[in-house]
PDB file of C-alpha atoms in Angstrom:
ATOM      1  CA  LEU A   1       0.000   0.000   0.000  1.00 68.00           C
ATOM      2  CA  CYS A   2       2.920   2.343   0.582  1.00 65.00           C
ATOM      3  CA  ALA A   3       3.968   1.948  -3.064  1.00 64.00           C
ATOM      4  CA  TRP A   4       0.369   2.397  -4.224  1.00 68.00           C
ATOM      5  CA  ARG A   5       0.002   5.645  -2.275  1.00 70.00           C
ATOM      6  CA  ARG A   6       3.187   6.943  -3.951  1.00 70.00           C
ATOM      7  CA  TRP A   7       1.749   5.926  -7.342  1.00 68.00           C
ATOM      8  CA  ASP A   8       4.589   3.453  -7.776  1.00 76.00           C
ATOM      9  CA  TRP A   9       2.438   1.289 -10.022  1.00 77.00           C
ATOM     10  CA  PHE A  10       5.116  -1.270 -10.902  1.00 79.00           C
ATOM     11  CA  ARG A  11       5.992  -2.027  -7.289  1.00 84.00           C
ATOM     12  CA  SER A  12       2.382  -1.969  -6.082  1.00 84.00           C
ATOM     13  CA  ARG A  13       1.197  -4.211  -8.920  1.00 86.00           C
ATOM     14  CA  SER A  14       3.894  -6.748  -8.122  1.00 89.00           C
ATOM     15  CA  ALA A  15       3.165  -6.761  -4.385  1.00 88.00           C
ATOM     16  CA  LEU A  16      -0.610  -6.849  -4.870  1.00 91.00           C
ATOM     17  CA  GLU A  17      -0.400  -9.710  -7.377  1.00 93.00           C
ATOM     18  CA  ARG A  18       1.567 -11.701  -4.791  1.00 92.00           C
ATOM     19  CA  ALA A  19      -0.964 -10.783  -2.088  1.00 89.00           C
ATOM     20  CA  ALA A  20      -3.905 -11.767  -4.310  1.00 91.00           C
ATOM     21  CA  ALA A  21      -2.264 -15.129  -5.058  1.00 92.00           C
ATOM     22  CA  LEU A  22      -1.955 -15.785  -1.317  1.00 91.00           C
ATOM     23  CA  LEU A  23      -5.644 -15.187  -0.616  1.00 88.00           C
ATOM     24  CA  GLY A  24      -7.118 -18.511   0.358  1.00 82.00           C
ATOM     25  CA  PRO A  25     -10.709 -19.674   0.656  1.00 84.00           C
ATOM     26  CA  ASP A  26     -10.795 -18.502   4.277  1.00 87.00           C
ATOM     27  CA  ALA A  27      -9.772 -14.910   3.454  1.00 87.00           C
ATOM     28  CA  SER A  28     -12.237 -12.266   4.483  1.00 90.00           C
ATOM     29  CA  PRO A  29     -14.291 -11.004   1.532  1.00 90.00           C
ATOM     30  CA  ARG A  30     -13.458  -7.407   2.468  1.00 90.00           C
ATOM     31  CA  LEU A  31      -9.699  -8.121   2.422  1.00 90.00           C
ATOM     32  CA  GLU A  32     -10.045  -9.877  -0.929  1.00 93.00           C
ATOM     33  CA  ALA A  33     -12.108  -7.005  -2.367  1.00 94.00           C
ATOM     34  CA  ARG A  34      -9.666  -4.350  -1.163  1.00 92.00           C
ATOM     35  CA  THR A  35      -6.641  -6.279  -2.441  1.00 93.00           C
ATOM     36  CA  LEU A  36      -8.183  -6.795  -5.866  1.00 95.00           C
ATOM     37  CA  LEU A  37      -9.424  -3.199  -6.107  1.00 94.00           C
ATOM     38  CA  TYR A  38      -5.955  -1.852  -5.350  1.00 91.00           C
ATOM     39  CA  LEU A  39      -4.537  -4.289  -7.913  1.00 95.00           C
ATOM     40  CA  MET A  40      -7.103  -3.134 -10.479  1.00 93.00           C
ATOM     41  CA  ALA A  41      -6.114   0.486  -9.813  1.00 91.00           C
ATOM     42  CA  SER A  42      -2.411  -0.351 -10.140  1.00 90.00           C
ATOM     43  CA  ARG A  43      -2.982  -2.052 -13.467  1.00 92.00           C
ATOM     44  CA  ASN A  44      -5.035   0.911 -14.654  1.00 90.00           C
ATOM     45  CA  GLY A  45      -2.233   3.220 -13.559  1.00 87.00           C
ATOM     46  CA  LEU A  46       0.139   1.262 -15.780  1.00 88.00           C
ATOM     47  CA  GLY A  47      -2.247   1.415 -18.737  1.00 88.00           C
ATOM     48  CA  GLU A  48      -2.985  -2.324 -18.495  1.00 91.00           C
ATOM     49  CA  ARG A  49      -6.689  -1.768 -19.159  1.00 90.00           C
ATOM     50  CA  ASP A  50      -7.564  -5.338 -20.183  1.00 90.00           C
ATOM     51  CA  ALA A  51      -5.677  -6.866 -17.249  1.00 93.00           C
ATOM     52  CA  ALA A  52      -7.383  -4.407 -14.903  1.00 91.00           C
ATOM     53  CA  PHE A  53     -10.859  -5.083 -16.268  1.00 90.00           C
ATOM     54  CA  GLU A  54     -10.476  -8.867 -16.072  1.00 93.00           C
ATOM     55  CA  LEU A  55     -10.590  -8.473 -12.262  1.00 94.00           C
ATOM     56  CA  ALA A  56     -14.019  -6.781 -12.338  1.00 94.00           C
ATOM     57  CA  PRO A  57     -16.191  -9.950 -12.364  1.00 94.00           C
ATOM     58  CA  ARG A  58     -14.228 -11.519  -9.503  1.00 92.00           C
ATOM     59  CA  ILE A  59     -14.564  -8.336  -7.457  1.00 95.00           C
ATOM     60  CA  ALA A  60     -18.258  -7.899  -8.323  1.00 95.00           C
ATOM     61  CA  ALA A  61     -18.968 -11.443  -7.078  1.00 94.00           C
ATOM     62  CA  LEU A  62     -17.818 -10.483  -3.574  1.00 93.00           C
ATOM     63  CA  PRO A  63     -20.179  -8.989  -0.979  1.00 92.00           C
ATOM     64  CA  LEU A  64     -19.110  -5.365  -1.470  1.00 93.00           C
ATOM     65  CA  GLU A  65     -19.884  -2.481   0.834  1.00 89.00           C
ATOM     66  CA  GLY A  66     -20.663   1.006  -0.478  1.00 89.00           C
ATOM     67  CA  PRO A  67     -17.060   2.229  -0.776  1.00 91.00           C
ATOM     68  CA  GLU A  68     -15.935  -0.941  -2.551  1.00 92.00           C
ATOM     69  CA  ARG A  69     -18.870  -0.735  -5.012  1.00 92.00           C
ATOM     70  CA  ALA A  70     -17.969   2.891  -5.744  1.00 92.00           C
ATOM     71  CA  ILE A  71     -14.292   2.076  -6.321  1.00 90.00           C
ATOM     72  CA  LEU A  72     -15.206  -0.820  -8.614  1.00 93.00           C
ATOM     73  CA  ALA A  73     -17.492   1.479 -10.633  1.00 92.00           C
ATOM     74  CA  LEU A  74     -14.740   4.101 -10.855  1.00 88.00           C
ATOM     75  CA  GLN A  75     -12.073   1.610 -11.933  1.00 89.00           C
ATOM     76  CA  SER A  76     -14.425   0.016 -14.472  1.00 90.00           C
ATOM     77  CA  ALA A  77     -15.284   3.443 -15.886  1.00 89.00           C
ATOM     78  CA  TRP A  78     -11.562   4.184 -16.121  1.00 85.00           C
ATOM     79  CA  CYS A  79     -11.081   1.010 -18.193  1.00 83.00           C
ATOM     80  CA  HIS A  80     -13.898   1.985 -20.553  1.00 80.00           C
ATOM     81  CA  MET A  81     -12.785   5.617 -20.772  1.00 76.00           C
ATOM     82  CA  ALA A  82      -9.300   4.588 -21.852  1.00 71.00           C
ATOM     83  CA  ALA A  83     -10.894   2.498 -24.596  1.00 69.00           C
ATOM     84  CA  GLY A  84     -13.012   5.458 -25.727  1.00 71.00           C
ATOM     85  CA  ASP A  85     -16.266   3.655 -24.891  1.00 66.00           C
ATOM     86  CA  ALA A  86     -18.356   6.539 -23.530  1.00 67.00           C
ATOM     87  CA  ALA A  87     -21.561   4.503 -23.317  1.00 68.00           C
ATOM     88  CA  ARG A  88     -19.938   1.945 -21.005  1.00 69.00           C
ATOM     89  CA  VAL A  89     -18.329   4.697 -18.928  1.00 64.00           C
ATOM     90  CA  VAL A  90     -21.820   5.994 -18.158  1.00 66.00           C
ATOM     91  CA  GLN A  91     -23.081   2.469 -17.377  1.00 68.00           C
ATOM     92  CA  SER A  92     -20.272   1.888 -14.899  1.00 61.00           C
TER      93      SER A  92
END
């Protein structure tokens, strides 16, 4: 998270990918959601739109609270905006 807050996308993506791989079936849904949302944001920060958006269904399947739903919508919109898909930006 320290790297993420400094916008060090390469370092945060690497650390968050390792963290996501370590999440087991007993991980709390909130921890999983937060980890994947930060990973999605890191990938978006690196311009890896497709890799970022592939996380969206996994995140959406989790029991999200208000802030997590808002972040998912924002990150999804960011993916669509980068692709120039204005209609999907609005839907996000």
